[in-house]
Short mmCIF file of C-alpha atoms in Angstrom, two decimals:
data_model
loop_
_atom_site.label_atom_id
_atom_site.label_comp_id
_atom_site.label_asym_id
_atom_site.label_seq_id
_atom_site.Cartn_x
_atom_site.Cartn_y
_atom_site.Cartn_z
CA MET A 1 8.53 -3.48 16.20
CA LYS A 2 11.54 -1.37 17.14
CA ALA A 3 10.91 1.88 18.99
CA PHE A 4 11.01 5.09 16.97
CA ALA A 5 10.58 8.82 17.41
CA TYR A 6 7.71 10.38 15.51
CA GLU A 7 7.45 13.87 14.06
CA ARG A 8 5.32 15.76 11.57
CA ALA A 9 7.18 17.46 8.74
CA ARG A 10 6.44 21.12 8.12
CA SER A 11 7.70 21.46 4.55
CA PRO A 12 8.96 19.10 1.85
CA ARG A 13 12.43 20.66 1.97
CA GLU A 14 12.63 20.40 5.74
CA ALA A 15 11.49 16.77 5.58
CA ALA A 16 14.12 15.96 2.94
CA SER A 17 16.91 17.63 4.86
CA ALA A 18 15.91 15.96 8.16
CA ALA A 19 15.85 12.54 6.50
CA ALA A 20 19.17 13.09 4.75
CA ASN A 21 20.92 13.89 8.02
CA ASP A 22 19.64 10.79 9.83
CA PRO A 23 20.21 7.36 8.29
CA GLY A 24 17.63 5.93 10.71
CA ALA A 25 14.85 8.20 9.45
CA ARG A 26 12.08 7.18 7.07
CA PHE A 27 9.18 9.12 5.60
CA ILE A 28 5.72 7.79 6.36
CA ALA A 29 2.54 8.65 4.44
CA GLY A 30 -0.15 5.94 4.14
CA GLY A 31 2.14 3.53 5.98
CA THR A 32 0.40 0.42 4.63
CA ASN A 33 3.63 -1.20 3.43
CA LEU A 34 6.12 0.41 5.81
CA LEU A 35 4.23 -0.54 8.99
CA ASP A 36 3.72 -4.05 7.66
CA LEU A 37 7.50 -4.35 7.24
CA MET A 38 8.21 -2.67 10.59
CA LYS A 39 6.10 -5.27 12.38
CA LEU A 40 8.33 -7.93 10.86
CA GLU A 41 11.42 -5.83 11.70
CA ILE A 42 12.43 -5.92 8.05
CA GLU A 43 12.24 -2.14 8.28
CA THR A 44 13.63 -0.74 11.54
CA PRO A 45 13.52 3.06 11.37
CA ARG A 46 14.48 4.92 14.54
CA ARG A 47 12.61 8.00 13.42
CA LEU A 48 9.46 8.43 11.35
CA ILE A 49 8.85 11.69 9.52
CA ASP A 50 5.12 12.00 8.81
CA VAL A 51 4.70 13.83 5.49
CA ASN A 52 0.89 13.71 5.42
CA GLY A 53 0.45 17.35 6.36
CA LEU A 54 2.49 18.78 3.49
CA GLY A 55 -0.45 19.62 1.21
CA LEU A 56 0.81 17.41 -1.60
CA ASP A 57 -2.64 15.96 -2.15
CA GLU A 58 -4.02 17.78 -5.16
CA ILE A 59 -4.43 16.82 -8.81
CA LYS A 60 -3.97 19.81 -11.09
CA PRO A 61 -3.83 20.32 -14.86
CA THR A 62 -0.39 21.18 -16.26
CA ARG A 63 0.34 23.83 -18.88
CA ASP A 64 1.14 21.06 -21.37
CA GLY A 65 -2.33 19.57 -21.13
CA GLY A 66 -1.35 16.84 -18.68
CA LEU A 67 -2.02 16.27 -14.99
CA ARG A 68 0.17 16.82 -11.96
CA ILE A 69 -0.67 14.34 -9.22
CA GLY A 70 0.44 15.27 -5.71
CA ALA A 71 2.58 12.62 -4.00
CA LEU A 72 0.01 12.24 -1.22
CA VAL A 73 -3.06 11.73 -3.40
CA ARG A 74 -4.63 8.51 -2.15
CA ASN A 75 -5.00 5.62 -4.58
CA THR A 76 -8.82 5.76 -4.27
CA ASP A 77 -8.89 9.47 -5.07
CA LEU A 78 -6.57 9.10 -8.05
CA ALA A 79 -8.59 6.20 -9.48
CA SER A 80 -11.84 8.14 -8.94
CA ASP A 81 -10.71 11.47 -10.37
CA LYS A 82 -12.98 12.37 -13.31
CA ARG A 83 -10.07 13.53 -15.50
CA VAL A 84 -8.11 10.36 -14.83
CA ARG A 85 -11.14 8.16 -15.55
CA LYS A 86 -11.82 9.95 -18.82
CA ASP A 87 -8.32 10.52 -20.23
CA TYR A 88 -6.04 8.06 -18.39
CA GLY A 89 -8.34 5.06 -17.98
CA VAL A 90 -5.40 2.65 -17.84
CA LEU A 91 -4.23 4.36 -14.65
CA SER A 92 -7.66 4.13 -12.99
CA ARG A 93 -7.92 0.50 -14.06
CA ALA A 94 -4.47 -0.38 -12.73
CA LEU A 95 -5.13 1.27 -9.37
CA LEU A 96 -8.50 -0.44 -8.99
CA ALA A 97 -6.92 -3.81 -9.79
CA GLY A 98 -4.51 -3.40 -6.88
CA ALA A 99 -4.88 -4.09 -3.14
CA SER A 100 -8.21 -3.73 -1.32
CA GLY A 101 -10.60 -0.82 -0.82
CA GLN A 102 -9.25 -0.27 2.69
CA LEU A 103 -5.63 -0.13 1.49
CA ARG A 104 -6.40 2.11 -1.51
CA ASN A 105 -8.01 4.60 0.88
CA LYS A 106 -4.71 4.96 2.74
CA ALA A 107 -1.99 4.25 0.18
CA THR A 108 -0.55 7.27 -1.61
CA THR A 109 0.76 7.83 -5.12
CA ALA A 110 4.38 8.11 -3.99
CA GLY A 111 4.01 5.28 -1.49
CA ASN A 112 2.64 2.99 -4.18
CA LEU A 113 5.76 3.66 -6.28
CA LEU A 114 7.99 2.98 -3.28
CA GLN A 115 6.35 -0.21 -2.04
CA ARG A 116 8.73 -3.10 -1.74
CA THR A 117 8.66 -6.52 -3.34
CA ARG A 118 6.29 -9.20 -2.05
CA CYS A 119 8.86 -11.92 -2.68
CA PRO A 120 8.08 -14.40 0.15
CA TYR A 121 11.79 -14.80 0.91
CA PHE A 122 12.17 -11.05 1.39
CA TYR A 123 9.29 -11.23 3.86
CA ASP A 124 10.80 -14.14 5.79
CA PRO A 125 13.56 -12.86 8.10
CA ASN A 126 14.77 -16.45 8.62
CA MET A 127 15.84 -16.77 5.00
CA PRO A 128 18.86 -15.07 3.41
CA CYS A 129 17.90 -12.21 1.08
CA ASN A 130 20.17 -9.78 -0.77
CA LYS A 131 17.54 -7.07 -0.54
CA ARG A 132 17.35 -7.31 3.23
CA ARG A 133 21.05 -7.92 3.79
CA PRO A 134 23.31 -7.21 0.80
CA GLY A 135 25.59 -10.17 0.17
CA ALA A 136 23.53 -12.64 2.21
CA GLY A 137 22.43 -14.57 -0.87
CA CYS A 138 19.11 -15.12 -2.61
CA SER A 139 16.81 -17.81 -1.23
CA ALA A 140 14.37 -17.49 -4.11
CA ILE A 141 16.91 -18.79 -6.63
CA GLY A 142 16.50 -22.55 -6.42
CA GLY A 143 13.43 -22.10 -4.23
CA PHE A 144 9.73 -21.68 -4.88
CA THR A 145 9.71 -19.29 -7.82
CA ARG A 146 6.29 -19.45 -9.39
CA SER A 147 5.67 -15.72 -8.79
CA HIS A 148 9.17 -14.51 -9.60
CA ALA A 149 10.73 -12.45 -12.37
CA VAL A 150 11.34 -13.78 -15.88
CA LEU A 151 12.87 -10.58 -17.26
CA GLY A 152 15.70 -8.32 -16.11
CA ALA A 153 16.56 -10.45 -13.07
CA SER A 154 20.11 -11.10 -11.84
CA GLU A 155 22.11 -13.70 -9.92
CA ALA A 156 21.46 -11.58 -6.81
CA CYS A 157 17.68 -11.19 -7.02
CA ILE A 158 14.70 -12.47 -8.99
CA ALA A 159 11.99 -10.51 -7.16
CA THR A 160 9.20 -8.68 -8.98
CA HIS A 161 7.83 -5.21 -8.36
CA PRO A 162 4.29 -5.56 -7.02
CA SER A 163 2.74 -2.25 -8.13
CA ASP A 164 -0.04 -2.16 -10.71
CA MET A 165 -0.11 1.65 -10.71
CA ALA A 166 3.56 1.84 -11.67
CA VAL A 167 2.93 -0.26 -14.79
CA ALA A 168 0.32 2.24 -15.98
CA LEU A 169 2.60 5.18 -15.16
CA ARG A 170 5.41 3.55 -17.16
CA LEU A 171 3.04 3.12 -20.09
CA LEU A 172 1.98 6.77 -19.89
CA ASP A 173 5.58 8.09 -19.69
CA ALA A 174 4.94 9.77 -16.35
CA THR A 175 7.66 11.74 -14.59
CA VAL A 176 8.45 11.74 -10.89
CA GLU A 177 9.12 15.12 -9.27
CA THR A 178 11.26 15.30 -6.15
CA VAL A 179 12.79 17.73 -3.71
CA ARG A 180 16.33 17.04 -2.58
CA PRO A 181 17.80 17.67 0.85
CA ASP A 182 19.54 20.85 -0.41
CA GLY A 183 16.16 22.19 -1.53
CA GLY A 184 16.85 21.56 -5.22
CA GLU A 185 14.15 19.93 -7.31
CA ARG A 186 14.48 17.37 -10.07
CA THR A 187 12.36 15.36 -12.44
CA ILE A 188 12.97 11.66 -13.01
CA PRO A 189 11.39 9.89 -16.02
CA ILE A 190 9.45 6.88 -14.74
CA ALA A 191 11.57 4.65 -17.01
CA ASP A 192 14.63 5.56 -14.89
CA PHE A 193 12.88 5.54 -11.52
CA HIS A 194 12.85 1.83 -10.67
CA ARG A 195 16.14 -0.04 -11.05
CA LEU A 196 16.89 -3.54 -12.19
CA PRO A 197 18.44 -5.62 -9.39
CA GLY A 198 21.93 -6.18 -10.80
CA ASP A 199 24.45 -6.58 -7.96
CA THR A 200 22.57 -4.16 -5.72
CA PRO A 201 18.97 -5.35 -5.38
CA HIS A 202 18.61 -3.39 -2.14
CA VAL A 203 18.85 -0.16 -4.15
CA GLU A 204 15.39 -0.13 -5.68
CA THR A 205 14.94 3.39 -7.03
CA ALA A 206 16.88 6.36 -8.35
CA LEU A 207 16.12 8.37 -5.21
CA ALA A 208 19.02 9.64 -3.10
CA ARG A 209 18.88 9.50 0.69
CA GLY A 210 16.39 12.08 1.95
CA GLU A 211 15.03 12.83 -1.51
CA LEU A 212 11.25 13.22 -1.26
CA ILE A 213 8.73 12.64 -4.04
CA THR A 214 6.44 15.65 -4.34
CA ALA A 215 4.39 14.77 -7.44
CA VAL A 216 3.94 12.49 -10.42
CA THR A 217 3.17 14.23 -13.70
CA LEU A 218 1.29 12.75 -16.65
CA PRO A 219 1.88 14.09 -20.16
CA ARG A 220 -1.10 15.06 -22.33
CA PRO A 221 -3.64 12.26 -22.93
CA LEU A 222 -2.91 9.66 -25.63
CA GLY A 223 -6.51 8.92 -26.65
CA GLY A 224 -7.14 5.33 -27.75
CA GLN A 225 -8.52 2.36 -25.82
CA HIS A 226 -7.18 2.02 -22.29
CA ALA A 227 -7.08 -1.33 -20.51
CA TYR A 228 -5.34 -3.14 -17.67
CA HIS A 229 -5.49 -6.92 -17.81
CA LYS A 230 -4.40 -8.47 -14.56
CA VAL A 231 -4.02 -12.24 -14.30
CA ARG A 232 -3.86 -13.50 -10.72
CA ASP A 233 -4.63 -16.53 -8.58
CA ARG A 234 -7.92 -15.14 -7.29
CA ALA A 235 -10.40 -12.70 -8.80
CA SER A 236 -9.58 -9.83 -6.46
CA TYR A 237 -7.07 -8.66 -3.87
CA ALA A 238 -4.05 -10.60 -5.13
CA PHE A 239 -0.76 -9.63 -6.74
CA ALA A 240 -0.37 -10.12 -10.47
CA LEU A 241 1.18 -13.21 -11.97
CA VAL A 242 1.22 -11.18 -15.17
CA SER A 243 -0.48 -7.91 -16.01
CA VAL A 244 -0.71 -5.93 -19.24
CA ALA A 245 -1.31 -2.19 -19.37
CA SER A 246 -2.30 -1.05 -22.82
CA VAL A 247 -3.35 2.00 -24.79
CA ILE A 248 -4.33 0.98 -28.31
CA GLN A 249 -5.40 3.30 -31.13
CA LYS A 250 -8.04 2.58 -33.78
CA ASP A 251 -5.40 1.59 -36.35
CA GLY A 252 -3.99 -1.03 -33.94
CA SER A 253 -0.87 0.95 -33.03
CA GLY A 254 -0.23 1.72 -29.39
CA ARG A 255 1.73 0.96 -26.26
CA VAL A 256 1.97 -1.99 -23.89
CA ALA A 257 3.74 -2.57 -20.57
CA LEU A 258 3.88 -5.64 -18.36
CA GLY A 259 3.63 -6.08 -14.61
CA GLY A 260 4.52 -9.10 -12.48
CA VAL A 261 7.44 -10.15 -14.67
CA ALA A 262 10.39 -8.03 -13.58
CA HIS A 263 11.98 -5.93 -10.85
CA ARG A 264 10.26 -2.93 -12.40
CA PRO A 265 7.40 -2.29 -14.82
CA TRP A 266 8.46 -3.85 -18.12
CA ARG A 267 8.15 -1.83 -21.29
CA VAL A 268 10.26 -2.11 -24.44
CA GLU A 269 9.35 0.74 -26.79
CA ALA A 270 10.89 -1.03 -29.80
CA ALA A 271 8.38 -3.88 -29.39
CA GLU A 272 5.51 -1.48 -29.99
CA ALA A 273 6.45 -1.10 -33.67
CA ALA A 274 4.90 -4.55 -34.15
CA MET A 275 1.58 -3.68 -32.47
CA THR A 276 -0.42 -4.07 -35.68
CA GLN A 277 1.10 -7.52 -36.32
CA GLY A 278 -0.34 -9.17 -33.23
CA ALA A 279 0.70 -10.35 -29.78
CA LYS A 280 3.27 -12.89 -30.97
CA ALA A 281 5.17 -10.27 -32.94
CA VAL A 282 5.14 -7.83 -30.02
CA GLY A 283 6.14 -10.57 -27.61
CA GLU A 284 9.20 -11.49 -29.63
CA THR A 285 10.84 -8.17 -28.75
CA LEU A 286 9.07 -7.44 -25.46
CA LEU A 287 9.97 -10.81 -23.95
CA ALA A 288 13.39 -11.14 -25.58
CA GLY A 289 16.11 -12.30 -23.19
CA ALA A 290 13.64 -13.87 -20.77
CA ARG A 291 15.10 -16.34 -18.27
CA THR A 292 12.69 -18.67 -16.58
CA THR A 293 12.91 -21.22 -13.80
CA SER A 294 11.23 -24.63 -13.79
CA GLN A 295 8.21 -22.97 -12.11
CA ASN A 296 7.63 -19.62 -13.79
CA GLY A 297 8.01 -20.34 -17.51
CA PHE A 298 4.22 -20.15 -17.82
CA LYS A 299 4.49 -16.38 -17.38
CA LEU A 300 5.81 -16.00 -20.94
CA THR A 301 2.83 -17.82 -22.44
CA LEU A 302 0.52 -15.94 -20.10
CA ALA A 303 2.03 -12.57 -21.05
CA GLU A 304 1.62 -13.24 -24.76
CA ARG A 305 -1.98 -14.36 -24.31
CA ALA A 306 -2.82 -11.42 -22.05
CA LEU A 307 -1.33 -9.15 -24.74
CA GLY A 308 -3.55 -10.88 -27.29
CA ALA A 309 -6.58 -10.35 -25.07
CA ALA A 310 -5.78 -6.65 -24.73
CA MET A 311 -5.46 -6.30 -28.50
CA ALA A 312 -8.68 -8.21 -29.16
CA GLN A 313 -10.55 -6.07 -26.64
CA ALA A 314 -9.31 -2.90 -28.32
CA ARG A 315 -10.55 -4.16 -31.72
CA ALA A 316 -13.99 -5.10 -30.38
CA MET B 1 33.33 13.78 49.17
CA HIS B 2 30.94 13.13 46.29
CA ASP B 3 27.61 14.86 46.19
CA LEU B 4 24.42 12.88 45.65
CA ASP B 5 24.14 13.50 41.88
CA GLU B 6 27.65 12.23 41.24
CA LEU B 7 26.98 9.17 43.32
CA GLN B 8 23.82 8.37 41.36
CA LEU B 9 25.62 8.86 38.06
CA SER B 10 28.44 6.53 38.98
CA ARG B 11 25.97 3.99 40.32
CA ARG B 12 24.06 4.15 37.02
CA GLY B 13 27.28 3.60 35.09
CA LEU B 14 28.07 0.61 37.28
CA MET B 15 24.66 -0.91 36.67
CA ALA B 16 25.05 -0.38 32.94
CA ALA B 17 28.33 -2.25 32.97
CA GLY B 18 26.71 -4.98 35.05
CA ALA B 19 23.83 -5.32 32.63
CA ALA B 20 26.17 -5.57 29.68
CA THR B 21 28.02 -8.51 31.21
CA ALA B 22 24.94 -10.23 32.68
CA ALA B 23 23.71 -11.28 29.24
CA VAL B 24 20.11 -11.33 28.11
CA SER B 25 18.41 -13.05 31.05
CA VAL B 26 18.68 -9.91 33.20
CA SER B 27 16.57 -6.92 32.22
CA PRO B 28 18.73 -3.83 32.18
CA PRO B 29 17.90 -1.11 34.70
CA THR B 30 15.41 1.48 33.48
CA ALA B 31 18.05 4.19 33.44
CA VAL B 32 20.06 2.24 30.90
CA ALA B 33 17.03 1.26 28.85
CA GLN B 34 16.03 4.89 28.52
CA ASP B 35 19.40 5.75 27.09
CA GLY B 36 19.40 2.82 24.68
CA PRO B 37 18.26 2.89 21.08
CA ASP B 38 15.26 0.64 21.74
CA ALA B 39 13.75 2.74 24.53
CA PRO B 40 10.02 3.30 24.00
CA VAL B 41 9.01 6.74 22.82
CA THR B 42 5.64 8.08 23.89
CA ALA B 43 3.49 10.77 22.30
CA LYS B 44 0.12 12.35 22.96
CA VAL B 45 -2.77 12.06 20.54
CA ALA B 46 -6.38 13.22 20.64
CA PHE B 47 -9.17 12.04 18.35
CA THR B 48 -12.89 11.40 18.38
CA VAL B 49 -14.15 7.85 18.65
CA ASN B 50 -17.84 7.25 18.00
CA GLY B 51 -18.56 10.91 18.78
CA GLU B 52 -16.58 10.98 22.01
CA LYS B 53 -13.34 12.95 22.41
CA ARG B 54 -10.46 10.79 23.60
CA SER B 55 -6.91 11.77 24.56
CA LEU B 56 -4.17 9.21 24.96
CA THR B 57 -0.48 9.08 25.70
CA LEU B 58 0.86 6.17 23.72
CA ASP B 59 4.01 4.37 22.71
CA THR B 60 4.50 5.64 19.14
CA ARG B 61 4.39 2.02 17.96
CA THR B 62 0.75 1.63 18.99
CA THR B 63 -1.49 0.97 16.01
CA LEU B 64 -4.91 2.54 15.82
CA LEU B 65 -6.31 -0.95 16.33
CA ASP B 66 -4.38 -1.50 19.58
CA ALA B 67 -5.30 2.00 20.79
CA LEU B 68 -8.98 1.18 20.27
CA ARG B 69 -8.86 -2.33 21.71
CA GLU B 70 -6.23 -2.19 24.45
CA HIS B 71 -6.42 1.44 25.58
CA LEU B 72 -10.04 2.42 24.96
CA LYS B 73 -11.38 -1.11 25.52
CA LEU B 74 -13.43 -0.96 22.33
CA THR B 75 -12.92 -4.61 21.47
CA GLY B 76 -15.46 -4.79 18.65
CA SER B 77 -12.76 -4.18 16.05
CA LYS B 78 -10.83 -7.41 15.75
CA LYS B 79 -7.21 -8.34 15.24
CA GLY B 80 -7.00 -11.09 12.64
CA CYS B 81 -3.77 -11.06 10.67
CA ASP B 82 -2.43 -7.69 11.94
CA HIS B 83 -0.99 -7.14 8.44
CA GLY B 84 -3.87 -5.60 6.47
CA GLN B 85 -4.73 -8.82 4.70
CA CYS B 86 -7.93 -9.95 6.42
CA GLY B 87 -9.97 -6.79 7.09
CA ALA B 88 -11.16 -7.82 10.58
CA CYS B 89 -9.81 -4.52 11.94
CA THR B 90 -11.70 -2.32 9.44
CA VAL B 91 -12.86 0.98 10.96
CA ILE B 92 -14.11 4.18 9.38
CA VAL B 93 -11.82 7.21 9.71
CA GLU B 94 -13.03 10.57 8.41
CA GLY B 95 -15.69 8.72 6.43
CA ARG B 96 -13.31 6.20 4.84
CA ARG B 97 -12.70 2.58 5.70
CA ILE B 98 -9.14 1.65 6.57
CA ASN B 99 -7.25 -1.23 8.16
CA ALA B 100 -6.75 -0.01 11.74
CA CYS B 101 -3.88 -2.48 12.15
CA LEU B 102 -1.79 -0.73 9.47
CA SER B 103 -2.08 2.78 10.84
CA LEU B 104 -0.30 4.37 13.78
CA ALA B 105 -2.57 5.89 16.42
CA VAL B 106 -0.38 8.99 16.71
CA MET B 107 -1.05 9.72 13.04
CA HIS B 108 -4.76 10.25 13.71
CA GLU B 109 -4.62 13.56 15.58
CA GLY B 110 -8.02 15.26 15.28
CA ASP B 111 -9.61 12.47 13.24
CA ALA B 112 -13.21 11.26 13.62
CA ILE B 113 -13.19 7.47 13.99
CA THR B 114 -16.20 5.17 13.83
CA THR B 115 -15.99 1.58 15.04
CA ILE B 116 -18.67 -1.11 15.08
CA GLU B 117 -19.67 0.15 18.55
CA GLY B 118 -20.50 3.51 16.98
CA LEU B 119 -22.64 2.08 14.20
CA GLY B 120 -25.22 0.37 16.37
CA SER B 121 -25.90 -1.23 19.73
CA PRO B 122 -27.66 -4.47 20.74
CA GLU B 123 -30.78 -2.41 21.44
CA ARG B 124 -30.57 -0.31 18.28
CA LEU B 125 -28.94 -2.31 15.52
CA HIS B 126 -27.62 -0.55 12.44
CA PRO B 127 -29.61 -1.73 9.39
CA LEU B 128 -26.51 -3.65 8.23
CA GLN B 129 -26.22 -5.37 11.60
CA ALA B 130 -29.90 -6.37 11.46
CA ALA B 131 -29.46 -7.62 7.88
CA PHE B 132 -26.38 -9.69 8.81
CA VAL B 133 -28.44 -11.34 11.59
CA LYS B 134 -31.40 -11.93 9.28
CA HIS B 135 -29.30 -13.43 6.47
CA ASP B 136 -26.85 -15.37 8.65
CA GLY B 137 -23.99 -13.27 7.34
CA TYR B 138 -21.50 -14.99 9.65
CA GLN B 139 -20.77 -18.20 11.45
CA CYS B 140 -18.13 -17.64 14.15
CA GLY B 141 -18.63 -13.86 13.95
CA TYR B 142 -14.99 -12.86 14.32
CA CYS B 143 -14.77 -11.04 10.98
CA THR B 144 -18.27 -9.53 11.28
CA PRO B 145 -17.46 -6.10 12.82
CA GLY B 146 -14.91 -5.52 10.04
CA GLN B 147 -17.32 -6.81 7.41
CA ILE B 148 -20.05 -4.44 8.59
CA CYS B 149 -17.81 -1.36 8.86
CA SER B 150 -16.47 -2.18 5.41
CA ALA B 151 -19.97 -2.69 3.99
CA LYS B 152 -21.14 0.65 5.39
CA ALA B 153 -18.23 2.39 3.64
CA VAL B 154 -18.74 0.37 0.43
CA LEU B 155 -22.31 1.63 0.09
CA ASP B 156 -21.09 5.19 0.68
CA GLU B 157 -18.33 4.71 -1.92
CA ILE B 158 -20.82 3.53 -4.54
CA LYS B 159 -23.05 6.50 -3.72
CA ALA B 160 -20.06 8.83 -4.10
CA GLY B 161 -19.29 7.37 -7.54
CA VAL B 162 -16.02 5.60 -6.67
CA PRO B 163 -15.45 3.06 -9.49
CA SER B 164 -14.23 -0.50 -8.94
CA HIS B 165 -12.25 -3.13 -10.82
CA VAL B 166 -15.50 -4.66 -12.14
CA SER B 167 -17.21 -1.41 -13.17
CA ALA B 168 -17.74 -1.87 -16.93
CA ASP B 169 -17.74 1.85 -17.71
CA LEU B 170 -15.23 3.95 -15.79
CA THR B 171 -17.02 7.19 -16.58
CA ALA B 172 -20.51 6.02 -15.54
CA ALA B 173 -21.90 6.03 -12.00
CA PRO B 174 -21.28 2.61 -10.43
CA LYS B 175 -24.32 0.44 -9.61
CA VAL B 176 -25.04 -1.82 -6.65
CA THR B 177 -24.71 -5.27 -8.19
CA GLU B 178 -23.58 -8.55 -6.68
CA ASP B 179 -20.34 -8.38 -8.70
CA GLU B 180 -19.66 -4.86 -7.45
CA LEU B 181 -20.27 -5.84 -3.81
CA ARG B 182 -18.09 -8.95 -4.07
CA GLU B 183 -15.22 -7.01 -5.62
CA ARG B 184 -15.46 -4.12 -3.17
CA MET B 185 -15.66 -6.44 -0.15
CA SER B 186 -12.60 -8.48 -1.20
CA GLY B 187 -10.45 -6.92 1.54
CA ASN B 188 -12.58 -8.67 4.17
CA ILE B 189 -11.90 -12.35 4.54
CA CYS B 190 -14.48 -14.69 6.14
CA ARG B 191 -12.84 -17.99 6.99
CA CYS B 192 -16.25 -19.56 7.73
CA GLY B 193 -17.20 -18.76 4.14
CA ALA B 194 -20.40 -16.82 4.78
CA TYR B 195 -19.77 -14.73 1.67
CA SER B 196 -23.03 -15.37 -0.15
CA ASN B 197 -25.08 -14.45 2.91
CA ILE B 198 -22.92 -11.37 3.53
CA ILE B 199 -23.64 -10.18 -0.02
CA GLU B 200 -27.39 -10.83 0.47
CA ALA B 201 -27.36 -8.79 3.68
CA ILE B 202 -25.53 -5.85 2.11
CA ALA B 203 -27.69 -5.98 -1.01
CA GLU B 204 -30.87 -5.86 1.04
CA VAL B 205 -29.70 -2.73 2.84
CA ALA B 206 -28.63 -1.19 -0.46
CA GLY B 207 -32.20 -1.55 -1.67
CA GLY B 208 -32.39 -5.09 -2.95
CA ARG B 209 -30.87 -4.07 -6.27
CA ALA B 210 -28.22 -6.79 -6.34
#
C-alpha cells in the first residue's frame, strides 16, 4: 500500500473542496472496497479524507412521503430500518443479498453506489485494463468472460457493476444528492448516476472531482410485491450472475431491473409495458441489443427465467 | 565560510543526487525518503481493546488487524486473506462484527473493540468457545477466533431483529434456525469444512432452537 496522509473532514462542503483541490485525495467511509483496492495498489491515494464524522447517517421521512437516506447509513442499518422493510422491501432484500454480515456493518449507502467492478482483470495489476489505465486495452475481451456484461458494454470494457443495492435504487427511481466543491448542491437521478463504459470506462459515475454524496432519496412507496432474485454460484456471499429486482402490483403491472448484466443497473422502462404478458414479452425489450460472448450467453436465458420466477412469486 | 546548516543542506542534496543515480539496490537516505511522496505518515490513535485503554502511534496504513496483532500482540484474530473474504479477522467494534483487515486503525479513535481474547480465556471459556470445543467446531482452528466473534455478533443481530437474506418475512422478528445461522455466518470461511459442527455449536448456545 502506498503511504497517505489521513484527516477527518469537518463538513461536507469542506471535504468536497479539499478533495477537489488535490487530485491525490479520496474520501473514505466504510473503506471495505477502497482499502481492498489500496492493498493491491489499484487505488493509490496520497491523502484520505475520512467523512465518517459528518453526521450523514440518518434516515428521515421526506415531505413527499418518501425517505431520505444519509450517505453514511450502513448497509445493515438501511436493510433493517422498519420503514424500509415495510415500504421498500426490494431495497432491504437487495442489501441483504449482498456481501457478508461483516461487510454490511461497515459499508455505507454512498460507498455501495461507488464500489468498483469485480472484473477479475481489473483486479489483476499484471493484466491490461482500460479502467485502471485508460487506453491500455481490455483483457476481459477474448478472455474468461462468464461473469461479464451482456448489455451496454463497449469495445473498451465489458465489466459489470457489482452492487445489488444499486439495482433496487434504480427500480425505485431514487435520486442521489451531492454537495459540490463550491458548496452548491445538486440532485442526480439514479438512472443518470452510473455511466455505460463507452470509450471512457474509467469514468464510472456522473460525479465531478470532489463532489460528495450526502444522501439518497426514495420517492413515496409504490406498494405491490417486492422481491430481489439473485442467481449466483453459491447460496450466499457471492456476486450475482444475474439478479432481478421487482415490484409487481396485483394486476401484474410493475417494474423490473436487472443486476449482473451491465456496467450499471439495467432497467428499460418501455419493457415494463409488457409486464402482464409474461417474462418473454418483457425480455424482448429489456434484453434487446444484448451482445454475448461464447461464455456468458447463458445470462440471457437466466435473466428471462429469473424474471419469470419473480412474476410467478408475485402471483402466488 | 559556510555555516553548519548550509553544509548539511548541500550534503543532503548531494546524497539525493547520488541516490537517484544509484538505482534501486541502494536505499535512499532517510532525509530524501522523508521528502518523497512514499514517505510513511504516522498518526496517533487511542481506543479500548477488551476493556483496556490503548494508545498507539501508527503508520496510517496500519489496518486494525495489524494494530491488534503486530502492535498489541493480540494474535487471536487471524490474517487469512487480508481482503475481507474469509472472515478470520472478525472482531467486534462498538457491538458490531467487522473485518479488521479492511479497516484502518486510525479510523477507530475512541472505539470499544472486542477480540477473541476479550470474549473468554482458557480458564473461563465463553459459552460459544465451550460449545465449539464440545461440537468439534473446527479442525485446524485457524478460522475459529473469527468464527466465534462472528457467531457472538450473529446472535446479537438476531436478538436485535436484523433480518437476513433467508428471512421469509421481512417485517417479522427473525428466528434462530439452521438456515438463518448458515446465511449469517457466510462471511466466515472454514477451509477444513467444519460448518455443520459450527452450526451445532452456535445453535446450542442460542438455545437449541435450530
